[in-house]
Amino acid sequence: MTLFRNYTSTTEAVKHHYYKMRSNQTLEHVNRLNHKYLDFSRKMDFWDIIKQLEDFVDVSDPDITLPNAQHLYQTAEKIREDNLPDWLQLVGLIHDMGKIIFKWGNDLDGTTIQEQWSIVGDTFIVGCQLPTECVYPEFNVNNPDMKHPIYNTKYGIYKPKCGLDNTKIAFGHDEYLYQMLLHNKTNLPIEALYIIRYHSLYPWHSGNAYQHLTNEHDVKMLEWVKKFNKYDLYTKSNKIFNLDDLKVYYNKLVFKYFNNNTLLDW
């Protein structure tokens, strides 16, 4: 049986990625990148985005080195095979599409193929103490916010049980895609948007961290995030899909939930 998320015997590239992510993703950094990248000023076709993700390999993934486009289809097809709702199938297809930000990013921001620490990797909440449930918790001390008198406290800038929607998460493809979907006014249900926004927040949904910040809505949504996580993680393989063959089926879902439109603001 394949052991996924094995960070004890992974490559130095994966470890170095998390070192840079933890060292640079501060509250100020997140605020700056949210302001810089969430303008959605580019008109791009949905399927062109999928095609361009054939050039992107996630450096933070210790399990597989296939281009991201293949991972999207692997996830979606297994959800479809298990006859789960069509909106969840579409989430499988689109959940990593925010990684397209590499096309207009820069190395200093960590938003390129060479420097991916503001695109991929397990996320965490900024503005409060970093939990030991993070991957490579020994890197927490390298985060400048951990020397701040407020940001390095249990609640930081937040209130008890404020809810994840009222926190700031390390910048990456999750938040970018979530905000892009809101901007384009899709018909996806709230469960879909929630999965997309928090599927990389592993310290929470897999490590049980941040219980002091989550609220009843987060508890309700956690079931969906965990359900999706099984497909995101355990469908990884070296199987290659013919993307053109599958496009016919998934284009119907795109039209259904994207207001009969594939030309979107990115």
PDB file of C-alpha atoms in Angstrom:
ATOM      1  CA  MET A   1       0.000   0.000   0.000  1.00  0.00           C
ATOM      2  CA  THR A   2       1.327   3.423  -0.965  1.00  0.00           C
ATOM      3  CA  LEU A   3       2.049   5.709   1.974  1.00  0.00           C
ATOM      4  CA  PHE A   4       0.964   9.215   1.060  1.00  0.00           C
ATOM      5  CA  ARG A   5       2.202  12.434   2.682  1.00  0.00           C
ATOM      6  CA  ASN A   6       5.405  10.769   3.852  1.00  0.00           C
ATOM      7  CA  TYR A   7       7.558  13.766   4.764  1.00  0.00           C
ATOM      8  CA  THR A   8      10.243  11.802   6.606  1.00  0.00           C
ATOM      9  CA  SER A   9      11.862  10.385   3.480  1.00  0.00           C
ATOM     10  CA  THR A  10      10.976  12.981   0.884  1.00  0.00           C
ATOM     11  CA  THR A  11      13.220  15.139  -1.293  1.00  0.00           C
ATOM     12  CA  GLU A  12      15.204  18.141  -0.131  1.00  0.00           C
ATOM     13  CA  ALA A  13      13.189  20.229  -2.604  1.00  0.00           C
ATOM     14  CA  VAL A  14       9.979  19.510  -0.681  1.00  0.00           C
ATOM     15  CA  LYS A  15      11.597  20.314   2.653  1.00  0.00           C
ATOM     16  CA  HIS A  16      13.174  23.497   1.327  1.00  0.00           C
ATOM     17  CA  HIS A  17       9.826  24.565  -0.080  1.00  0.00           C
ATOM     18  CA  TYR A  18       8.245  24.386   3.370  1.00  0.00           C
ATOM     19  CA  TYR A  19      11.183  26.204   4.913  1.00  0.00           C
ATOM     20  CA  LYS A  20      10.651  29.121   2.519  1.00  0.00           C
ATOM     21  CA  MET A  21       6.876  29.026   2.932  1.00  0.00           C
ATOM     22  CA  ARG A  22       7.053  29.151   6.724  1.00  0.00           C
ATOM     23  CA  SER A  23       9.791  31.807   6.660  1.00  0.00           C
ATOM     24  CA  ASN A  24       7.985  34.199   4.321  1.00  0.00           C
ATOM     25  CA  GLN A  25       4.235  33.776   4.736  1.00  0.00           C
ATOM     26  CA  THR A  26       3.499  36.482   7.307  1.00  0.00           C
ATOM     27  CA  LEU A  27       0.345  38.516   7.902  1.00  0.00           C
ATOM     28  CA  GLU A  28       1.862  41.420   5.974  1.00  0.00           C
ATOM     29  CA  HIS A  29       2.802  39.126   3.092  1.00  0.00           C
ATOM     30  CA  VAL A  30      -0.700  37.648   2.900  1.00  0.00           C
ATOM     31  CA  ASN A  31      -2.342  41.079   2.946  1.00  0.00           C
ATOM     32  CA  ARG A  32       0.017  42.317   0.226  1.00  0.00           C
ATOM     33  CA  LEU A  33      -0.544  39.341  -2.077  1.00  0.00           C
ATOM     34  CA  ASN A  34      -4.310  39.428  -1.574  1.00  0.00           C
ATOM     35  CA  HIS A  35      -4.281  43.046  -2.688  1.00  0.00           C
ATOM     36  CA  LYS A  36      -1.918  42.361  -5.600  1.00  0.00           C
ATOM     37  CA  TYR A  37      -3.343  39.179  -7.088  1.00  0.00           C
ATOM     38  CA  LEU A  38      -7.076  39.220  -6.379  1.00  0.00           C
ATOM     39  CA  ASP A  39      -7.950  41.758  -9.087  1.00  0.00           C
ATOM     40  CA  PHE A  40      -9.146  39.197 -11.702  1.00  0.00           C
ATOM     41  CA  SER A  41      -8.269  41.426 -14.623  1.00  0.00           C
ATOM     42  CA  ARG A  42      -7.606  38.643 -17.161  1.00  0.00           C
ATOM     43  CA  LYS A  43     -10.225  37.041 -19.423  1.00  0.00           C
ATOM     44  CA  MET A  44      -9.204  33.418 -19.887  1.00  0.00           C
ATOM     45  CA  ASP A  45     -10.993  30.299 -21.102  1.00  0.00           C
ATOM     46  CA  PHE A  46     -11.584  27.552 -18.542  1.00  0.00           C
ATOM     47  CA  TRP A  47     -10.082  24.856 -20.754  1.00  0.00           C
ATOM     48  CA  ASP A  48      -7.028  26.952 -21.581  1.00  0.00           C
ATOM     49  CA  ILE A  49      -6.312  27.070 -17.842  1.00  0.00           C
ATOM     50  CA  ILE A  50      -6.525  23.266 -17.612  1.00  0.00           C
ATOM     51  CA  LYS A  51      -4.220  22.962 -20.616  1.00  0.00           C
ATOM     52  CA  GLN A  52      -1.625  25.317 -19.128  1.00  0.00           C
ATOM     53  CA  LEU A  53      -1.575  23.322 -15.894  1.00  0.00           C
ATOM     54  CA  GLU A  54       0.043  20.540 -17.922  1.00  0.00           C
ATOM     55  CA  ASP A  55       3.195  22.639 -17.441  1.00  0.00           C
ATOM     56  CA  PHE A  56       2.896  22.825 -13.645  1.00  0.00           C
ATOM     57  CA  VAL A  57       4.292  20.220 -11.248  1.00  0.00           C
ATOM     58  CA  ASP A  58       3.610  20.864  -7.555  1.00  0.00           C
ATOM     59  CA  VAL A  59       7.002  20.964  -5.808  1.00  0.00           C
ATOM     60  CA  SER A  60       5.390  20.554  -2.362  1.00  0.00           C
ATOM     61  CA  ASP A  61       3.815  17.182  -3.197  1.00  0.00           C
ATOM     62  CA  PRO A  62       5.897  14.313  -1.770  1.00  0.00           C
ATOM     63  CA  ASP A  63       3.775  11.698  -3.539  1.00  0.00           C
ATOM     64  CA  ILE A  64       3.794  12.280  -7.280  1.00  0.00           C
ATOM     65  CA  THR A  65       5.439  14.401  -9.995  1.00  0.00           C
ATOM     66  CA  LEU A  66       2.774  14.324 -12.697  1.00  0.00           C
ATOM     67  CA  PRO A  67       1.574  17.661 -14.129  1.00  0.00           C
ATOM     68  CA  ASN A  68      -1.312  19.147 -12.175  1.00  0.00           C
ATOM     69  CA  ALA A  69      -3.811  18.744 -15.017  1.00  0.00           C
ATOM     70  CA  GLN A  70      -3.586  14.967 -14.621  1.00  0.00           C
ATOM     71  CA  HIS A  71      -4.150  15.172 -10.855  1.00  0.00           C
ATOM     72  CA  LEU A  72      -7.315  17.189 -11.463  1.00  0.00           C
ATOM     73  CA  TYR A  73      -8.766  14.522 -13.728  1.00  0.00           C
ATOM     74  CA  GLN A  74      -7.687  11.704 -11.415  1.00  0.00           C
ATOM     75  CA  THR A  75      -9.562  13.344  -8.557  1.00  0.00           C
ATOM     76  CA  ALA A  76     -12.665  14.201 -10.562  1.00  0.00           C
ATOM     77  CA  GLU A  77     -12.959  10.820 -12.228  1.00  0.00           C
ATOM     78  CA  LYS A  78     -12.836   8.881  -8.957  1.00  0.00           C
ATOM     79  CA  ILE A  79     -15.528  11.120  -7.464  1.00  0.00           C
ATOM     80  CA  ARG A  80     -17.593  10.527 -10.597  1.00  0.00           C
ATOM     81  CA  GLU A  81     -16.962   6.769 -10.419  1.00  0.00           C
ATOM     82  CA  ASP A  82     -18.343   6.757  -6.873  1.00  0.00           C
ATOM     83  CA  ASN A  83     -21.516   8.489  -8.117  1.00  0.00           C
ATOM     84  CA  LEU A  84     -21.159  11.502  -5.838  1.00  0.00           C
ATOM     85  CA  PRO A  85     -22.912  14.807  -6.658  1.00  0.00           C
ATOM     86  CA  ASP A  86     -21.910  16.427  -9.916  1.00  0.00           C
ATOM     87  CA  TRP A  87     -20.867  19.628  -8.123  1.00  0.00           C
ATOM     88  CA  LEU A  88     -18.323  17.585  -6.137  1.00  0.00           C
ATOM     89  CA  GLN A  89     -17.048  16.049  -9.366  1.00  0.00           C
ATOM     90  CA  LEU A  90     -16.496  19.573 -10.665  1.00  0.00           C
ATOM     91  CA  VAL A  91     -14.703  20.528  -7.443  1.00  0.00           C
ATOM     92  CA  GLY A  92     -12.366  17.612  -8.113  1.00  0.00           C
ATOM     93  CA  LEU A  93     -11.628  19.030 -11.542  1.00  0.00           C
ATOM     94  CA  ILE A  94     -11.120  22.644 -10.493  1.00  0.00           C
ATOM     95  CA  HIS A  95      -9.753  22.497  -6.935  1.00  0.00           C
ATOM     96  CA  ASP A  96      -6.134  23.199  -7.926  1.00  0.00           C
ATOM     97  CA  MET A  97      -6.809  25.545 -10.850  1.00  0.00           C
ATOM     98  CA  GLY A  98      -5.685  28.508  -8.751  1.00  0.00           C
ATOM     99  CA  LYS A  99      -2.128  27.337  -9.387  1.00  0.00           C
ATOM    100  CA  ILE A 100      -2.421  29.078 -12.758  1.00  0.00           C
ATOM    101  CA  ILE A 101      -1.207  32.168 -10.921  1.00  0.00           C
ATOM    102  CA  PHE A 102       2.298  30.997 -11.825  1.00  0.00           C
ATOM    103  CA  LYS A 103       1.712  32.409 -15.314  1.00  0.00           C
ATOM    104  CA  TRP A 104       1.845  36.008 -14.035  1.00  0.00           C
ATOM    105  CA  GLY A 105       3.664  35.618 -10.716  1.00  0.00           C
ATOM    106  CA  ASN A 106       7.225  36.471  -9.729  1.00  0.00           C
ATOM    107  CA  ASP A 107       9.978  34.801  -7.720  1.00  0.00           C
ATOM    108  CA  LEU A 108      10.016  37.375  -4.911  1.00  0.00           C
ATOM    109  CA  ASP A 109       6.337  36.690  -4.189  1.00  0.00           C
ATOM    110  CA  GLY A 110       6.817  32.930  -4.373  1.00  0.00           C
ATOM    111  CA  THR A 111       4.358  32.706  -7.250  1.00  0.00           C
ATOM    112  CA  THR A 112       6.333  31.043 -10.074  1.00  0.00           C
ATOM    113  CA  ILE A 113       7.263  27.514 -11.134  1.00  0.00           C
ATOM    114  CA  GLN A 114      10.719  28.099  -9.664  1.00  0.00           C
ATOM    115  CA  GLU A 115       9.437  29.611  -6.407  1.00  0.00           C
ATOM    116  CA  GLN A 116       6.071  28.082  -5.457  1.00  0.00           C
ATOM    117  CA  TRP A 117       5.873  28.901  -1.725  1.00  0.00           C
ATOM    118  CA  SER A 118       2.911  31.271  -2.238  1.00  0.00           C
ATOM    119  CA  ILE A 119       1.055  28.854  -4.516  1.00  0.00           C
ATOM    120  CA  VAL A 120       1.228  25.339  -3.078  1.00  0.00           C
ATOM    121  CA  GLY A 121       1.760  23.481   0.183  1.00  0.00           C
ATOM    122  CA  ASP A 122      -0.160  22.953   3.409  1.00  0.00           C
ATOM    123  CA  THR A 123      -1.541  26.294   4.547  1.00  0.00           C
ATOM    124  CA  PHE A 124      -1.862  27.797   8.022  1.00  0.00           C
ATOM    125  CA  ILE A 125      -3.521  30.785   9.654  1.00  0.00           C
ATOM    126  CA  VAL A 126      -1.423  33.947   9.882  1.00  0.00           C
ATOM    127  CA  GLY A 127      -1.838  36.573  12.596  1.00  0.00           C
ATOM    128  CA  CYS A 128      -1.738  34.030  15.433  1.00  0.00           C
ATOM    129  CA  GLN A 129       0.581  31.399  16.834  1.00  0.00           C
ATOM    130  CA  LEU A 130       1.645  28.681  14.398  1.00  0.00           C
ATOM    131  CA  PRO A 131       0.594  25.207  15.571  1.00  0.00           C
ATOM    132  CA  THR A 132       2.858  22.202  15.983  1.00  0.00           C
ATOM    133  CA  GLU A 133       0.499  20.332  13.643  1.00  0.00           C
ATOM    134  CA  CYS A 134       2.142  22.079  10.670  1.00  0.00           C
ATOM    135  CA  VAL A 135       4.365  19.993   8.410  1.00  0.00           C
ATOM    136  CA  TYR A 136       7.952  20.506   9.628  1.00  0.00           C
ATOM    137  CA  PRO A 137       6.931  22.393  12.786  1.00  0.00           C
ATOM    138  CA  GLU A 138      10.602  23.109  13.442  1.00  0.00           C
ATOM    139  CA  PHE A 139      10.339  25.796  10.743  1.00  0.00           C
ATOM    140  CA  ASN A 140       7.718  27.751  12.708  1.00  0.00           C
ATOM    141  CA  VAL A 141      10.415  29.648  14.573  1.00  0.00           C
ATOM    142  CA  ASN A 142      11.665  31.067  11.269  1.00  0.00           C
ATOM    143  CA  ASN A 143       8.432  32.994  10.703  1.00  0.00           C
ATOM    144  CA  PRO A 144       9.007  36.685  11.604  1.00  0.00           C
ATOM    145  CA  ASP A 145       5.483  36.966  13.032  1.00  0.00           C
ATOM    146  CA  MET A 146       6.476  34.534  15.772  1.00  0.00           C
ATOM    147  CA  LYS A 147       8.548  37.362  17.268  1.00  0.00           C
ATOM    148  CA  HIS A 148       5.516  39.699  17.337  1.00  0.00           C
ATOM    149  CA  PRO A 149       3.877  40.227  20.754  1.00  0.00           C
ATOM    150  CA  ILE A 150       0.352  39.723  19.378  1.00  0.00           C
ATOM    151  CA  TYR A 151       0.788  37.467  16.348  1.00  0.00           C
ATOM    152  CA  ASN A 152       2.662  34.908  18.469  1.00  0.00           C
ATOM    153  CA  THR A 153      -0.245  34.334  20.860  1.00  0.00           C
ATOM    154  CA  LYS A 154      -2.954  31.663  20.812  1.00  0.00           C
ATOM    155  CA  TYR A 155      -5.675  33.961  19.466  1.00  0.00           C
ATOM    156  CA  GLY A 156      -3.463  36.628  17.891  1.00  0.00           C
ATOM    157  CA  ILE A 157      -5.646  39.166  16.090  1.00  0.00           C
ATOM    158  CA  TYR A 158      -8.738  36.927  16.299  1.00  0.00           C
ATOM    159  CA  LYS A 159     -11.567  36.298  18.734  1.00  0.00           C
ATOM    160  CA  PRO A 160     -12.531  32.898  20.205  1.00  0.00           C
ATOM    161  CA  LYS A 161     -14.710  30.829  17.857  1.00  0.00           C
ATOM    162  CA  CYS A 162     -14.617  33.590  15.216  1.00  0.00           C
ATOM    163  CA  GLY A 163     -14.776  31.049  12.369  1.00  0.00           C
ATOM    164  CA  LEU A 164     -12.267  30.291   9.637  1.00  0.00           C
ATOM    165  CA  ASP A 165     -13.977  32.738   7.283  1.00  0.00           C
ATOM    166  CA  ASN A 166     -12.839  35.533   9.613  1.00  0.00           C
ATOM    167  CA  THR A 167      -9.181  34.509   9.603  1.00  0.00           C
ATOM    168  CA  LYS A 168      -6.328  35.106   7.152  1.00  0.00           C
ATOM    169  CA  ILE A 169      -4.816  31.990   5.600  1.00  0.00           C
ATOM    170  CA  ALA A 170      -1.348  31.695   4.061  1.00  0.00           C
ATOM    171  CA  PHE A 171      -1.652  32.864   0.451  1.00  0.00           C
ATOM    172  CA  GLY A 172      -1.959  30.140  -2.162  1.00  0.00           C
ATOM    173  CA  HIS A 173      -4.051  28.553  -4.874  1.00  0.00           C
ATOM    174  CA  ASP A 174      -6.938  27.811  -2.483  1.00  0.00           C
ATOM    175  CA  GLU A 175      -7.763  31.402  -1.589  1.00  0.00           C
ATOM    176  CA  TYR A 176      -7.038  32.616  -5.108  1.00  0.00           C
ATOM    177  CA  LEU A 177      -9.502  30.170  -6.691  1.00  0.00           C
ATOM    178  CA  TYR A 178     -12.124  30.735  -3.988  1.00  0.00           C
ATOM    179  CA  GLN A 179     -12.086  34.493  -4.545  1.00  0.00           C
ATOM    180  CA  MET A 180     -12.071  33.993  -8.312  1.00  0.00           C
ATOM    181  CA  LEU A 181     -15.235  31.870  -8.091  1.00  0.00           C
ATOM    182  CA  LEU A 182     -16.949  34.503  -5.953  1.00  0.00           C
ATOM    183  CA  HIS A 183     -15.938  37.195  -8.423  1.00  0.00           C
ATOM    184  CA  ASN A 184     -17.381  35.232 -11.352  1.00  0.00           C
ATOM    185  CA  LYS A 185     -20.642  34.566  -9.469  1.00  0.00           C
ATOM    186  CA  THR A 186     -20.768  30.816 -10.095  1.00  0.00           C
ATOM    187  CA  ASN A 187     -23.673  28.594  -9.055  1.00  0.00           C
ATOM    188  CA  LEU A 188     -21.550  26.253  -6.961  1.00  0.00           C
ATOM    189  CA  PRO A 189     -23.035  25.394  -3.553  1.00  0.00           C
ATOM    190  CA  ILE A 190     -21.502  26.713  -0.343  1.00  0.00           C
ATOM    191  CA  GLU A 191     -19.996  23.291   0.389  1.00  0.00           C
ATOM    192  CA  ALA A 192     -18.025  23.431  -2.865  1.00  0.00           C
ATOM    193  CA  LEU A 193     -16.660  26.896  -2.161  1.00  0.00           C
ATOM    194  CA  TYR A 194     -15.713  25.897   1.372  1.00  0.00           C
ATOM    195  CA  ILE A 195     -13.827  22.788   0.200  1.00  0.00           C
ATOM    196  CA  ILE A 196     -11.892  24.844  -2.324  1.00  0.00           C
ATOM    197  CA  ARG A 197     -10.969  27.508   0.226  1.00  0.00           C
ATOM    198  CA  TYR A 198      -9.718  25.162   2.947  1.00  0.00           C
ATOM    199  CA  HIS A 199      -8.618  21.917   1.314  1.00  0.00           C
ATOM    200  CA  SER A 200      -4.936  22.713   1.962  1.00  0.00           C
ATOM    201  CA  LEU A 201      -5.451  23.703   5.612  1.00  0.00           C
ATOM    202  CA  TYR A 202      -4.136  20.341   6.807  1.00  0.00           C
ATOM    203  CA  PRO A 203      -3.253  21.481  10.364  1.00  0.00           C
ATOM    204  CA  TRP A 204      -6.998  21.989  10.834  1.00  0.00           C
ATOM    205  CA  HIS A 205      -8.825  19.309   8.851  1.00  0.00           C
ATOM    206  CA  SER A 206      -6.264  16.565   9.458  1.00  0.00           C
ATOM    207  CA  GLY A 207      -4.329  17.744  12.531  1.00  0.00           C
ATOM    208  CA  ASN A 208      -7.217  19.034  14.670  1.00  0.00           C
ATOM    209  CA  ALA A 209      -5.521  22.423  15.191  1.00  0.00           C
ATOM    210  CA  TYR A 210      -7.378  25.761  15.474  1.00  0.00           C
ATOM    211  CA  GLN A 211     -10.325  24.357  17.445  1.00  0.00           C
ATOM    212  CA  HIS A 212     -10.307  27.587  19.477  1.00  0.00           C
ATOM    213  CA  LEU A 213     -11.006  29.593  16.301  1.00  0.00           C
ATOM    214  CA  THR A 214     -13.520  27.418  14.446  1.00  0.00           C
ATOM    215  CA  ASN A 215     -17.283  27.851  14.811  1.00  0.00           C
ATOM    216  CA  GLU A 216     -20.388  25.727  14.197  1.00  0.00           C
ATOM    217  CA  HIS A 217     -20.294  26.388  10.462  1.00  0.00           C
ATOM    218  CA  ASP A 218     -16.723  25.053  10.271  1.00  0.00           C
ATOM    219  CA  VAL A 219     -17.730  21.935  12.205  1.00  0.00           C
ATOM    220  CA  LYS A 220     -20.589  21.352   9.767  1.00  0.00           C
ATOM    221  CA  MET A 221     -18.377  21.832   6.712  1.00  0.00           C
ATOM    222  CA  LEU A 222     -15.515  19.698   8.037  1.00  0.00           C
ATOM    223  CA  GLU A 223     -17.312  16.523   6.961  1.00  0.00           C
ATOM    224  CA  TRP A 224     -17.254  17.683   3.341  1.00  0.00           C
ATOM    225  CA  VAL A 225     -13.602  18.723   3.474  1.00  0.00           C
ATOM    226  CA  LYS A 226     -12.619  15.332   4.878  1.00  0.00           C
ATOM    227  CA  LYS A 227     -14.722  13.527   2.260  1.00  0.00           C
ATOM    228  CA  PHE A 228     -13.048  15.476  -0.512  1.00  0.00           C
ATOM    229  CA  ASN A 229      -9.572  15.041   0.994  1.00  0.00           C
ATOM    230  CA  LYS A 230      -9.771  11.281   0.488  1.00  0.00           C
ATOM    231  CA  TYR A 231     -10.191  11.813  -3.235  1.00  0.00           C
ATOM    232  CA  ASP A 232      -7.617  14.592  -3.456  1.00  0.00           C
ATOM    233  CA  LEU A 233      -5.015  12.405  -1.746  1.00  0.00           C
ATOM    234  CA  TYR A 234      -5.728   8.774  -2.511  1.00  0.00           C
ATOM    235  CA  THR A 235      -6.471   9.023  -6.227  1.00  0.00           C
ATOM    236  CA  LYS A 236      -2.877   9.947  -7.029  1.00  0.00           C
ATOM    237  CA  SER A 237      -1.266   7.535  -9.468  1.00  0.00           C
ATOM    238  CA  ASN A 238       0.786   7.446 -12.644  1.00  0.00           C
ATOM    239  CA  LYS A 239      -2.324   6.811 -14.751  1.00  0.00           C
ATOM    240  CA  ILE A 240      -2.551   9.267 -17.653  1.00  0.00           C
ATOM    241  CA  PHE A 241      -5.940  10.470 -18.908  1.00  0.00           C
ATOM    242  CA  ASN A 242      -6.730  11.711 -22.391  1.00  0.00           C
ATOM    243  CA  LEU A 243      -7.996  15.149 -21.476  1.00  0.00           C
ATOM    244  CA  ASP A 244      -9.859  15.659 -24.756  1.00  0.00           C
ATOM    245  CA  ASP A 245     -11.916  12.507 -24.173  1.00  0.00           C
ATOM    246  CA  LEU A 246     -13.114  13.720 -20.779  1.00  0.00           C
ATOM    247  CA  LYS A 247     -13.697  17.320 -21.773  1.00  0.00           C
ATOM    248  CA  VAL A 248     -17.114  16.554 -23.302  1.00  0.00           C
ATOM    249  CA  TYR A 249     -18.536  15.335 -20.004  1.00  0.00           C
ATOM    250  CA  TYR A 250     -16.986  17.967 -17.758  1.00  0.00           C
ATOM    251  CA  ASN A 251     -17.826  20.822 -20.086  1.00  0.00           C
ATOM    252  CA  LYS A 252     -21.488  20.155 -19.281  1.00  0.00           C
ATOM    253  CA  LEU A 253     -20.737  20.649 -15.583  1.00  0.00           C
ATOM    254  CA  VAL A 254     -18.769  23.809 -16.276  1.00  0.00           C
ATOM    255  CA  PHE A 255     -21.703  25.253 -18.189  1.00  0.00           C
ATOM    256  CA  LYS A 256     -24.147  24.185 -15.476  1.00  0.00           C
ATOM    257  CA  TYR A 257     -22.286  25.833 -12.610  1.00  0.00           C
ATOM    258  CA  PHE A 258     -20.537  28.655 -14.466  1.00  0.00           C
ATOM    259  CA  ASN A 259     -23.597  30.283 -15.989  1.00  0.00           C
ATOM    260  CA  ASN A 260     -23.224  28.729 -19.450  1.00  0.00           C
ATOM    261  CA  ASN A 261     -19.830  30.325 -19.832  1.00  0.00           C
ATOM    262  CA  THR A 262     -16.213  29.145 -20.017  1.00  0.00           C
ATOM    263  CA  LEU A 263     -14.654  32.598 -20.516  1.00  0.00           C
ATOM    264  CA  LEU A 264     -13.937  33.775 -17.003  1.00  0.00           C
ATOM    265  CA  ASP A 265     -12.100  36.518 -15.111  1.00  0.00           C
ATOM    266  CA  TRP A 266      -8.825  35.251 -13.663  1.00  0.00           C
TER     267      TRP A 266
END
